[in-house]
Each structure stands twice: as structure tokens, then as C-alpha cells.
PDB file of C-alpha atoms and ligand atoms in Angstrom:
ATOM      1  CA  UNK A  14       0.000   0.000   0.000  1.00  0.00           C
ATOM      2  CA  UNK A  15       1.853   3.403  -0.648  1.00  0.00           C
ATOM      3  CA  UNK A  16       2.332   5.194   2.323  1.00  0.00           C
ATOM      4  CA  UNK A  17       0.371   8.497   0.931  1.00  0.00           C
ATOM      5  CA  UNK A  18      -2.805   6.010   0.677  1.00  0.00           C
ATOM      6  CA  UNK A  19      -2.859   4.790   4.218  1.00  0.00           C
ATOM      7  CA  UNK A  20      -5.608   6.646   5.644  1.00  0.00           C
ATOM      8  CA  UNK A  21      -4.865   9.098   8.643  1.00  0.00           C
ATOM      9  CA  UNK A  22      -7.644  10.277  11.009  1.00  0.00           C
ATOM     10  CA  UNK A  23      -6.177  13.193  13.274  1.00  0.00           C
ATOM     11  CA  UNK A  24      -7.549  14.494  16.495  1.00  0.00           C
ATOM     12  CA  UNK A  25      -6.201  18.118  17.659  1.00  0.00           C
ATOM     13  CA  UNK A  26      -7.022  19.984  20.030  1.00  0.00           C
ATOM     14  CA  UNK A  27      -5.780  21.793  23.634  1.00  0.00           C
ATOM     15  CA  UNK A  28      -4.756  19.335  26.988  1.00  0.00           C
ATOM     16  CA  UNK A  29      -7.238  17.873  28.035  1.00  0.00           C
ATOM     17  CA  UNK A  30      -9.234  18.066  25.480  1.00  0.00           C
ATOM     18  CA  UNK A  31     -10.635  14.573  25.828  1.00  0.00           C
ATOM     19  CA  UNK A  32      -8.260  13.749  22.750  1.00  0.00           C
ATOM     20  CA  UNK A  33      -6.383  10.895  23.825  1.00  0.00           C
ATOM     21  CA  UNK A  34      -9.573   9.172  25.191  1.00  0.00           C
ATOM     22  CA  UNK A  35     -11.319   9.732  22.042  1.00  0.00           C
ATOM     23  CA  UNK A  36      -8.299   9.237  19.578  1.00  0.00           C
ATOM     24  CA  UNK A  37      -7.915   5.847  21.241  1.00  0.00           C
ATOM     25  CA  UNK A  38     -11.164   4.450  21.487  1.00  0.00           C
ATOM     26  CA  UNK A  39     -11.610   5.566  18.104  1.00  0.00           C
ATOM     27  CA  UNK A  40      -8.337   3.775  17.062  1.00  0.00           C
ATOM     28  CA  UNK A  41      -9.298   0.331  19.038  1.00  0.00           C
ATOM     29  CA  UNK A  42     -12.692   0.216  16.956  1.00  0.00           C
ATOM     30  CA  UNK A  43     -11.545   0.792  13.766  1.00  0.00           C
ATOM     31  CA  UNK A  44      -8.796  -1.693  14.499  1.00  0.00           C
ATOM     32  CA  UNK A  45      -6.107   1.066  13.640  1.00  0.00           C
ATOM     33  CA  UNK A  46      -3.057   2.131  14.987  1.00  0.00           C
ATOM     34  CA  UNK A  47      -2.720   5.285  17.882  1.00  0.00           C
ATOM     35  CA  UNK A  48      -0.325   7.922  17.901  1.00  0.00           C
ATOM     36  CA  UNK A  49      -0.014   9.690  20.762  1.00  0.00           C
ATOM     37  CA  UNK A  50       2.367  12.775  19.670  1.00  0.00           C
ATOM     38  CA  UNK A  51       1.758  14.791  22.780  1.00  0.00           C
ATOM     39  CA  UNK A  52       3.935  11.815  24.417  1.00  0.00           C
ATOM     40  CA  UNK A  53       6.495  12.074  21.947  1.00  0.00           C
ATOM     41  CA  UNK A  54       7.129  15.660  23.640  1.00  0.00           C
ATOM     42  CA  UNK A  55       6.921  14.337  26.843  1.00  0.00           C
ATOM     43  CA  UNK A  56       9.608  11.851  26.668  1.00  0.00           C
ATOM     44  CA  UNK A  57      11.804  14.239  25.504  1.00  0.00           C
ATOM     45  CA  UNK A  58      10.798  16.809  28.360  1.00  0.00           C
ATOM     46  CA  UNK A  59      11.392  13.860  30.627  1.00  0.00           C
ATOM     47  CA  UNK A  60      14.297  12.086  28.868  1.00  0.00           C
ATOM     48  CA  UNK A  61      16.323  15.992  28.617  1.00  0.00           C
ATOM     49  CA  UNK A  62      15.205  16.359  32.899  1.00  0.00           C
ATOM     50  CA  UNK A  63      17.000  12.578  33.479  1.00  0.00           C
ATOM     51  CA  UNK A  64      20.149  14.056  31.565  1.00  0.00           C
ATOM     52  CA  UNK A  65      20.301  17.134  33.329  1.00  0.00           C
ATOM     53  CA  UNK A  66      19.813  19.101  29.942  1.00  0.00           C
ATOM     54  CA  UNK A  67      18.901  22.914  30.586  1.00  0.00           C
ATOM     55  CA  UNK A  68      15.834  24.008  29.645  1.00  0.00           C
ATOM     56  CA  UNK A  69      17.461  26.673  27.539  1.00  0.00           C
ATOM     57  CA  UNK A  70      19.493  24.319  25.731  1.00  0.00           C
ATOM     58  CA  UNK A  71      18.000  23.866  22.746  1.00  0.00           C
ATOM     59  CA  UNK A  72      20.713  22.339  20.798  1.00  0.00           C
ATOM     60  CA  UNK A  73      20.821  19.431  23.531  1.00  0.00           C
ATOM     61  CA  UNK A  74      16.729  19.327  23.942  1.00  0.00           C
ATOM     62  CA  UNK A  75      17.102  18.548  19.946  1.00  0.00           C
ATOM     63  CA  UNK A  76      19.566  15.669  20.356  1.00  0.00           C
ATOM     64  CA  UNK A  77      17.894  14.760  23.041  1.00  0.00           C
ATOM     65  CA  UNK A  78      14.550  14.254  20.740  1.00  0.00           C
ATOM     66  CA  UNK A  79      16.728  12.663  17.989  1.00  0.00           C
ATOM     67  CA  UNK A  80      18.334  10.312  20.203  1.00  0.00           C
ATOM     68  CA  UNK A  81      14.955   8.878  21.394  1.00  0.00           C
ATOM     69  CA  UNK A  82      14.787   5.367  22.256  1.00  0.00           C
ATOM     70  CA  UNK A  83      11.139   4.832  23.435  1.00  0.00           C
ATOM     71  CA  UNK A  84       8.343   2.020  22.266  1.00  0.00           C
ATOM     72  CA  UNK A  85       4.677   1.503  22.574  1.00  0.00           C
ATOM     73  CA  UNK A  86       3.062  -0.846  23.348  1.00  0.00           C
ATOM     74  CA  UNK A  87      -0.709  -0.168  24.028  1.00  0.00           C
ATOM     75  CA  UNK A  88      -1.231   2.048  26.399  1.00  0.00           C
ATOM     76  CA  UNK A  89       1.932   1.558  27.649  1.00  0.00           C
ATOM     77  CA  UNK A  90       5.007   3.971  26.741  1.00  0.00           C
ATOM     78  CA  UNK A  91       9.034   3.034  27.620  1.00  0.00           C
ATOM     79  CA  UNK A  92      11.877   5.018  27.434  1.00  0.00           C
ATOM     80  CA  UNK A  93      15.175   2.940  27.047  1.00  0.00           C
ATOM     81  CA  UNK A  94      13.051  -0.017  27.596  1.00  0.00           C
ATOM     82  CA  UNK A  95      11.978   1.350  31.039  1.00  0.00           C
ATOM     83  CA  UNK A  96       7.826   1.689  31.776  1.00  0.00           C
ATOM     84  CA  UNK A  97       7.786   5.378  32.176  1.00  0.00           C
ATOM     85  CA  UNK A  98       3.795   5.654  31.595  1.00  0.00           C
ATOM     86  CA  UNK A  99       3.020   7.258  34.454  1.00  0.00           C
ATOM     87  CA  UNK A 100       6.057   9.222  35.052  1.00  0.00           C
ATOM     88  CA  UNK A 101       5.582  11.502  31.791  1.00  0.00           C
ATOM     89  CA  UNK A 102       2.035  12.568  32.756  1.00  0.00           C
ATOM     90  CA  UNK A 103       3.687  14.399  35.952  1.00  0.00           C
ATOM     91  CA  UNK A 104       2.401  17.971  35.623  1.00  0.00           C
ATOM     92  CA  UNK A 105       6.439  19.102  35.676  1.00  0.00           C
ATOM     93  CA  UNK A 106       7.012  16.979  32.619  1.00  0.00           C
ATOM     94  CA  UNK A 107       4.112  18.045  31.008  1.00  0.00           C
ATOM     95  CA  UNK A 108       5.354  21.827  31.366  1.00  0.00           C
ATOM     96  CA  UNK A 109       8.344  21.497  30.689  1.00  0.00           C
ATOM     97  CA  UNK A 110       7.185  19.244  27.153  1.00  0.00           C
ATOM     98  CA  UNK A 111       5.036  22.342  26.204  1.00  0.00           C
ATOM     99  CA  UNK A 112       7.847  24.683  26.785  1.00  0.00           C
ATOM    100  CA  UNK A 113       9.923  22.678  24.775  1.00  0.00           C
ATOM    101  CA  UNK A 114       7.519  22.198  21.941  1.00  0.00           C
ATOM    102  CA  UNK A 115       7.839  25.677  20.856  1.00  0.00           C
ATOM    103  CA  UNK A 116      11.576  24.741  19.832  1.00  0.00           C
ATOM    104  CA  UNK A 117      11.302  24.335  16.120  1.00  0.00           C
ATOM    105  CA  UNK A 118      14.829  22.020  16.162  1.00  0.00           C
ATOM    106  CA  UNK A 119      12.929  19.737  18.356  1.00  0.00           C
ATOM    107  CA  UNK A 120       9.792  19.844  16.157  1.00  0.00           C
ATOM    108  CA  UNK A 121      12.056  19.158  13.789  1.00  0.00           C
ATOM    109  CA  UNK A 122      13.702  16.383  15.270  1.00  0.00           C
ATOM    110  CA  UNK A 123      10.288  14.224  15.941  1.00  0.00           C
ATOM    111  CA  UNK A 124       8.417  14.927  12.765  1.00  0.00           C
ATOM    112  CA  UNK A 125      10.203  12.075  10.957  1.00  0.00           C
ATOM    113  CA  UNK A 126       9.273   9.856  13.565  1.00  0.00           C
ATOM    114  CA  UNK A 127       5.607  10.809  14.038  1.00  0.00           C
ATOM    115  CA  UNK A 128       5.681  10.123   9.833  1.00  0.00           C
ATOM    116  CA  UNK A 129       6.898   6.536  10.479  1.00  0.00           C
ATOM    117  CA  UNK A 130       3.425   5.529  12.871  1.00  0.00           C
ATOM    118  CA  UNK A 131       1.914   5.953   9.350  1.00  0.00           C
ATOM    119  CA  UNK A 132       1.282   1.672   8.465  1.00  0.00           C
ATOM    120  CA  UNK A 133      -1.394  -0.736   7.186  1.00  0.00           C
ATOM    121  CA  UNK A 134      -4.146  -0.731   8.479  1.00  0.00           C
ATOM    122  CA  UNK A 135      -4.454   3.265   9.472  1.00  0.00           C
ATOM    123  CA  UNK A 136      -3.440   5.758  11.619  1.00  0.00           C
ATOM    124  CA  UNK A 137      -5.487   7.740  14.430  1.00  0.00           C
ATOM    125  CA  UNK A 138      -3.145  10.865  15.721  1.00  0.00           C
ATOM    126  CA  UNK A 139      -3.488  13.180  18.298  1.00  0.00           C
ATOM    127  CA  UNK A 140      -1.905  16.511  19.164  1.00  0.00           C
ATOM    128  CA  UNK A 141      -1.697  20.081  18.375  1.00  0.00           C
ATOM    129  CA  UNK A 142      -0.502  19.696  15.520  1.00  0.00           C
ATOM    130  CA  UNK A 143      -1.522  16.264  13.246  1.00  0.00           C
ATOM    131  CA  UNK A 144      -3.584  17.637  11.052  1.00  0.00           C
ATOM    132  CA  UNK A 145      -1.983  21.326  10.022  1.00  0.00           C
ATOM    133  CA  UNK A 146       1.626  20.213  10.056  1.00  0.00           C
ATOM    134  CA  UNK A 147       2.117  16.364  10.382  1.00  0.00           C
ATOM    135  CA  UNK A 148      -0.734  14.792   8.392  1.00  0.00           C
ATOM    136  CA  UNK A 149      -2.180  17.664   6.209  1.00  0.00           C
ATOM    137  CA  UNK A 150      -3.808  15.145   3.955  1.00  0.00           C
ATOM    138  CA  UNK A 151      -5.305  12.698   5.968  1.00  0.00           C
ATOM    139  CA  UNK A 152      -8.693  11.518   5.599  1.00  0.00           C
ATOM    140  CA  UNK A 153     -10.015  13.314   8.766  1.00  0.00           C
ATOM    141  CA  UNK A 154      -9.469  15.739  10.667  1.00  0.00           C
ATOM    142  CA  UNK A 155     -10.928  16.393  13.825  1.00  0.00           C
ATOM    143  CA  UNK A 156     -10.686  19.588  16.352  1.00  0.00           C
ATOM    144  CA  UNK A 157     -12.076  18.941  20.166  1.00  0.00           C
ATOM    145  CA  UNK A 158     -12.676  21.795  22.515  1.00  0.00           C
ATOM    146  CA  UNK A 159     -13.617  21.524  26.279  1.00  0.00           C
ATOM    147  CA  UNK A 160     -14.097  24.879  28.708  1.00  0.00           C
ATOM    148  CA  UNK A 161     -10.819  25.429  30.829  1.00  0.00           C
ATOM    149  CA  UNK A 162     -13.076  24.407  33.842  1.00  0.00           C
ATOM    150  CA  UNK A 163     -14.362  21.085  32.221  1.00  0.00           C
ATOM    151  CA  UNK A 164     -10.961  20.294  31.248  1.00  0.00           C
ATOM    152  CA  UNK A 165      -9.077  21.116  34.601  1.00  0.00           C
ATOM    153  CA  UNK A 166     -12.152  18.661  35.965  1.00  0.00           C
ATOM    154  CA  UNK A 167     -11.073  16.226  33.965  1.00  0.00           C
ATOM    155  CA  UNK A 168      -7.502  16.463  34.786  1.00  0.00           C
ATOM    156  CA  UNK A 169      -8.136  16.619  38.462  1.00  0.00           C
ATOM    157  CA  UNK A 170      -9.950  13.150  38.133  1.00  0.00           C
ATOM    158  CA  UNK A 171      -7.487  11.621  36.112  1.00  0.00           C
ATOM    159  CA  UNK A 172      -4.516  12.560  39.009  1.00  0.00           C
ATOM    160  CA  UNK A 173      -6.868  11.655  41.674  1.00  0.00           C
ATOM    161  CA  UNK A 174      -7.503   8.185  40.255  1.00  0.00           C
ATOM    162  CA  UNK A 175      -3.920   7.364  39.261  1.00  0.00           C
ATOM    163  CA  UNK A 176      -3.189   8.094  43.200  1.00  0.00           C
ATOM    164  CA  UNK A 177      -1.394  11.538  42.542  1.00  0.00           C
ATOM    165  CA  UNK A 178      -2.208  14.736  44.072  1.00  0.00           C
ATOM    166  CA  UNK A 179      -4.196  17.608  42.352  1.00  0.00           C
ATOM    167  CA  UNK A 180      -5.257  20.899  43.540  1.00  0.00           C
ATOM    168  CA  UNK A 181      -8.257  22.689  41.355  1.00  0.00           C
ATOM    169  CA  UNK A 182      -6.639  25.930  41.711  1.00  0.00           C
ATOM    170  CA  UNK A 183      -3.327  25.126  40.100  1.00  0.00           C
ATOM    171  CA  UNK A 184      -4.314  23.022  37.348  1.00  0.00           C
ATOM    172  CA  UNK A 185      -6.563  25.736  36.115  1.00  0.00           C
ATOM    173  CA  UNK A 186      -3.718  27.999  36.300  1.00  0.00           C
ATOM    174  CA  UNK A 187      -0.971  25.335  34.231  1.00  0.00           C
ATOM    175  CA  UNK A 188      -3.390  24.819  31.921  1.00  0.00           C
ATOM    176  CA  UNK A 189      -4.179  28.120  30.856  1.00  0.00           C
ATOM    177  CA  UNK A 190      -0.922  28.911  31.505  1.00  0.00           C
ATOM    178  CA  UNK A 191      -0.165  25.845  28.861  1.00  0.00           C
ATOM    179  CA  UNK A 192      -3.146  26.551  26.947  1.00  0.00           C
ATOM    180  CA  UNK A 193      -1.543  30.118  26.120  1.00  0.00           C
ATOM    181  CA  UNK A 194       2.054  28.623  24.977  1.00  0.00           C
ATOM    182  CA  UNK A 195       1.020  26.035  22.929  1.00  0.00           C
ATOM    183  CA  UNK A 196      -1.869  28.800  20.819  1.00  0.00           C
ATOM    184  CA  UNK A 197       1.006  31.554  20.552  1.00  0.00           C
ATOM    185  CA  UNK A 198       3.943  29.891  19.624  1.00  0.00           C
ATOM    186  CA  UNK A 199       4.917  31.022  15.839  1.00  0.00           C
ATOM    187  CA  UNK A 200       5.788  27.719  14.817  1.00  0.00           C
ATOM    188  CA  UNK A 201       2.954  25.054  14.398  1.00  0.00           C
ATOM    189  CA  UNK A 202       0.605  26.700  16.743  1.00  0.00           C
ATOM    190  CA  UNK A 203      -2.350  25.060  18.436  1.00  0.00           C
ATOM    191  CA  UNK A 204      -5.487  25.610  15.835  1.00  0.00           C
ATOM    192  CA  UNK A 205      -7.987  24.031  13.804  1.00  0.00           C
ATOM    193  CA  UNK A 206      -6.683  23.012  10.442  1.00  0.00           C
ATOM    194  CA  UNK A 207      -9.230  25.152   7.759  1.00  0.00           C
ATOM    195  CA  UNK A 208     -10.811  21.545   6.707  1.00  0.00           C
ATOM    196  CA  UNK A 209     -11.004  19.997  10.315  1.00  0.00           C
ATOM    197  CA  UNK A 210     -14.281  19.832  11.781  1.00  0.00           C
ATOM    198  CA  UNK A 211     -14.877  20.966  15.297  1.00  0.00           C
ATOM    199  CA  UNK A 212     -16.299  18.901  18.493  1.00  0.00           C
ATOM    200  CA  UNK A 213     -17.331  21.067  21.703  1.00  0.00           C
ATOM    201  CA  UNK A 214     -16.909  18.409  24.259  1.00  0.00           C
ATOM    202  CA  UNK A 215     -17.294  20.124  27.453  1.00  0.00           C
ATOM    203  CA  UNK A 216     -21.142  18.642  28.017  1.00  0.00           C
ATOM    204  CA  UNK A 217     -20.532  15.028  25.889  1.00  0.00           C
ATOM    205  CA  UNK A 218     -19.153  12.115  26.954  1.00  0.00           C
ATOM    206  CA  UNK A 219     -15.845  10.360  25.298  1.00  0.00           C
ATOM    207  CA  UNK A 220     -18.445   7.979  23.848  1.00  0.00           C
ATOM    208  CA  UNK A 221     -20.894  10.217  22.283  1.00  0.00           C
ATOM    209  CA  UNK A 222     -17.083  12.098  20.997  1.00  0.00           C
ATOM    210  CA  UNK A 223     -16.678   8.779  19.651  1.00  0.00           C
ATOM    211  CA  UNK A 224     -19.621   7.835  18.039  1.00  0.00           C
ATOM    212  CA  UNK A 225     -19.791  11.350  15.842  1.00  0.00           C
ATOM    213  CA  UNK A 226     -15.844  10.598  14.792  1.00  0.00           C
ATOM    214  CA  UNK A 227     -16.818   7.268  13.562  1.00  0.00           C
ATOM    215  CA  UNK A 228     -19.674   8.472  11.602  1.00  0.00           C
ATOM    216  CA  UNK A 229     -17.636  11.640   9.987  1.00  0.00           C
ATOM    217  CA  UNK A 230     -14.940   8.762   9.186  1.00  0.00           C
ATOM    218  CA  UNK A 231     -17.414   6.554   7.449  1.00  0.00           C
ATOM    219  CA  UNK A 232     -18.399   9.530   5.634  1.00  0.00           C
ATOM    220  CA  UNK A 233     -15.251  10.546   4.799  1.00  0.00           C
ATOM    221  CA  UNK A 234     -14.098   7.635   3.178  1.00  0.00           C
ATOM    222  CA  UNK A 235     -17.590   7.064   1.363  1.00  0.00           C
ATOM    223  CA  UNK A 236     -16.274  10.508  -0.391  1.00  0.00           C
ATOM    224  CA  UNK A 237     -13.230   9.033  -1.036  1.00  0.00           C
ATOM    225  CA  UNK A 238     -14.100   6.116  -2.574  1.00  0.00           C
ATOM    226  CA  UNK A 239     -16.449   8.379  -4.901  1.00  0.00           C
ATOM    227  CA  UNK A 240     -13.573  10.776  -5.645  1.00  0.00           C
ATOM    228  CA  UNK A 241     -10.718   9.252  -5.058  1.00  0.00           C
ATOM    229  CA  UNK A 242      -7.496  11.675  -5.068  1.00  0.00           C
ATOM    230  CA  UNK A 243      -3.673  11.600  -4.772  1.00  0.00           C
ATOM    231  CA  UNK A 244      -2.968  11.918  -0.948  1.00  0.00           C
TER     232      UNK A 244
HETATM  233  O1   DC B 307      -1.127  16.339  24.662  1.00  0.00           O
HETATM  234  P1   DC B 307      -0.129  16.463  25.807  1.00  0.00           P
HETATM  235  O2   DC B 307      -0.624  17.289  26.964  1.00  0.00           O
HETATM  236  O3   DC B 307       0.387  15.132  26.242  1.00  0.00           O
HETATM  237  O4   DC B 307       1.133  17.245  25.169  1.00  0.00           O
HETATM  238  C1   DC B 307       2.211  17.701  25.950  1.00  0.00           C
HETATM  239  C2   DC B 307       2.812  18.950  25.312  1.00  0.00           C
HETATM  240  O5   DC B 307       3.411  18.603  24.061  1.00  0.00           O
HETATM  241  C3   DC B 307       1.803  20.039  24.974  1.00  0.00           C
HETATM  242  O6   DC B 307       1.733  21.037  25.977  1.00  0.00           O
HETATM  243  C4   DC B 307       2.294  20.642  23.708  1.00  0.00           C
HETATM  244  C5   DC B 307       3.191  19.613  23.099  1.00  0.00           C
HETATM  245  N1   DC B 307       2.651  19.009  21.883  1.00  0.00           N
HETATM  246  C6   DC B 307       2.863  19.676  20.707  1.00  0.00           C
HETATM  247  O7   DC B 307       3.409  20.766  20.709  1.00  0.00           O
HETATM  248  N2   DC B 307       2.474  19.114  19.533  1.00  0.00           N
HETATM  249  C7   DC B 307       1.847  17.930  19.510  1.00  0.00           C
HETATM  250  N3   DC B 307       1.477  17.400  18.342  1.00  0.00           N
HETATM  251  C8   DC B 307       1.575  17.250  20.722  1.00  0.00           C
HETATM  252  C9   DC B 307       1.985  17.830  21.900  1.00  0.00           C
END
């Protein structure tokens, strides 16, 4: 199958968006692969903090994004073989991965790698970026939005649950804080891609988020199939 023909869906949108949920459920029933490229940042944020890289060092925050040596393997991410799932959702890590994301040598460094989770089957892909920058062709594009409060919520439950601590307060404040960064940055800012279409999520479950991605894909490839292009 050439690569260009694989079909892509991409889910955007700010943290916690409900993206990850979605983009994976959405991956499990199509019986597609799942791209998490927010993590991608992450190890790197937490890879450059276990080498004592400075924050400022963007020349070493880009090797240390080249140099990656991390796997997947369902929901399960490892970083020189070592299970660091839970350790790059630490609040610290995920600062410092959106401060680090406005680097364009690190962008740089993981597009070609985000490029290679493109294989038979199909590809779901969430981000900030999958479908204006990484994937501008892809079959679908989604956008999901959530209200800063129903996203710090969400947040707050998913710390609570995984036994870490969480305080309202401050995870408002990160994540408009986080929010701001990732929008402003020049290069490959947070937005909707022109052809993406947009899912408010703050009152819908992940399921009913699910259900109305499956049913844009099913349209989308019914187009497809009627005009089929070059991708
Ligand atoms: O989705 P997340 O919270 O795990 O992402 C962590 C940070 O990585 C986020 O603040 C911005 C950055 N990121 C990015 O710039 N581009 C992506 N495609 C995914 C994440």
C-alpha cells in the first residue's frame, strides 16, 4: 500500500481536550493504529530532565529528541526499555514538554518519527498539531474543545484516580498557563486546520465524541471512494 494512501484520522485539540480518550477508542474500533504525539514531547521533556539538559538548551533538547529510544506498546510507553507511563504525565514533565515544543529544532527532530506511525491498516493521531503540520492530507481531521473548567475537571480526576495529588486551583492555572504557549507559539501553533471539523466536548461524553468521529470517518471515506485523489 503506498504510504500516501494509508488513511490518517487526526484528532487536535488543547490538553485535556478529551483527545487521547477519544483518539484511542476511536483507534481500538476501527482496528487502527494510535499515535499519541503529545507523548512524543513528553519523553523528551522527561528524557532531557533525566540528563540534566537545561531548559534553555536547545541544541541538547534537539539531540535529546533525535536520540529517542522509546516504544509503545498499548497504552503503555518506555523510554530505554523502562515503563515510564506514568512518570511523563507528571504535571512538571508536562510543562516542561510544552515549553519545549515551541523549539522548532525539536519539532524538527520528531516529525520524521511521528511520519513513520503511518502503516497498514491506518493511523489515528493526536496533538496540536496532526492535522496542520504532520498529516495535512489525511482523511479526517478532527478539532475537540472543552471549557478550561471542564478540562481542569477532567484532569483533576485523572490525578486523583492514578493516586497523585491535584489541587483545582493550580491546574486551572498550568493549563491556561499551557493553553496560552502552545496557541502563541509562531511555529505550528495550536489551531484548527481550515478543513477539520470541530467537536465542543465540554457537556458530551468520550463515547458520544466517539460515536460522531466514527460516523464523519465513514463519511469521509464514502467521499473518497467516490472521488478518489492523490494523498
Ligand atoms: O497532549 P499532551 O498534553 O500530552 O502534550 C504535551 C505537550 O506537548 C503540549 O503542551 C504541547 C506539546 N505538543 C505539541 O506541541 N504538539 C503535539 N502534536 C503534541 C503535543
Amino acid at each position: 500500500m503506498p504510504l500516501t494512501t494509508i488513511p490518517v484520522i487526526t484528532i487536535d485539540g488543547p490538553t485535556a481536550s478529551g483527545k487521547g480518550t477519544v483518539a484511542h477508542l476511536v483507534a481500538v474500533r476501527l482496528g487502527l493504529h494510535y499515535l499519541d504525539s503529545g507523548a512524543l514531547y513528553r519523553l523528551t521533556a522527561l528524557s532531557a530532565m533525566r540528563k540534566h539538559i537545561d531548559p534553555t538548551d536547545e541544541h541538547g533538547l534537539a539531540k535529546a529528541a533525535a536520540g529517542l529510544n522509546c516504544h509503545f506498546n498499548g497504552e503503555h510507553v518506555f523510554l530505554s526499555n523502562e515503563d515510564v507511563s506514568a512518570a511523563i504525565r507528571a504535571e512538571e514533565v508536562g510543562n516542561l514538554a510544552s515549553r519545549i515544543a515551541t523549539l522548532p529544532t525539536v519539532r524538527q527532530a520528531l516529525y520524521a518519527l511521528q511520519l513513520g506511525f503511518r502503516s497498514p491498516p491506518g493511523l489515528v493521531a493526536d496533538g496540536r498539531d496532526m492535522g496542520t503540520v504532520i498529516f495535512p492530507r489525511a482523511t479526517l481531521k478532527v478539532f475537540l474543545t472543552a471549557s478550561a473548567e471542564a478540562r481542569a475537571g477532567r484532569r483533576f480526576k485523572q490525578l486523583i484516580a492514578k493516586g497523585m495529588s491535584a489541587n483545582m486551583h493550580d491546574l486551572l492555572k498550568d493549563l491556561n498557563e499551557r493553553d496560552a504557549r502552545d496557541a502563541n507559539r509562531t511555529i505550528a501553533p495550536l489551531r484548527p486546520a481550515e478543513d477539520a471539523y470541530l467537536l465542543e466536548t465540554s457537556n458530551m461524553t468520550a463515547e458520544a465524541a466517539v460515536t460522531q468521529v466514527l460516523a464523519w470517518y465513514a463519511a469521509a471515506r464514502k467521499r473518497e471512494e467516490s472521488h478518489p485523489a492523490v494523498k
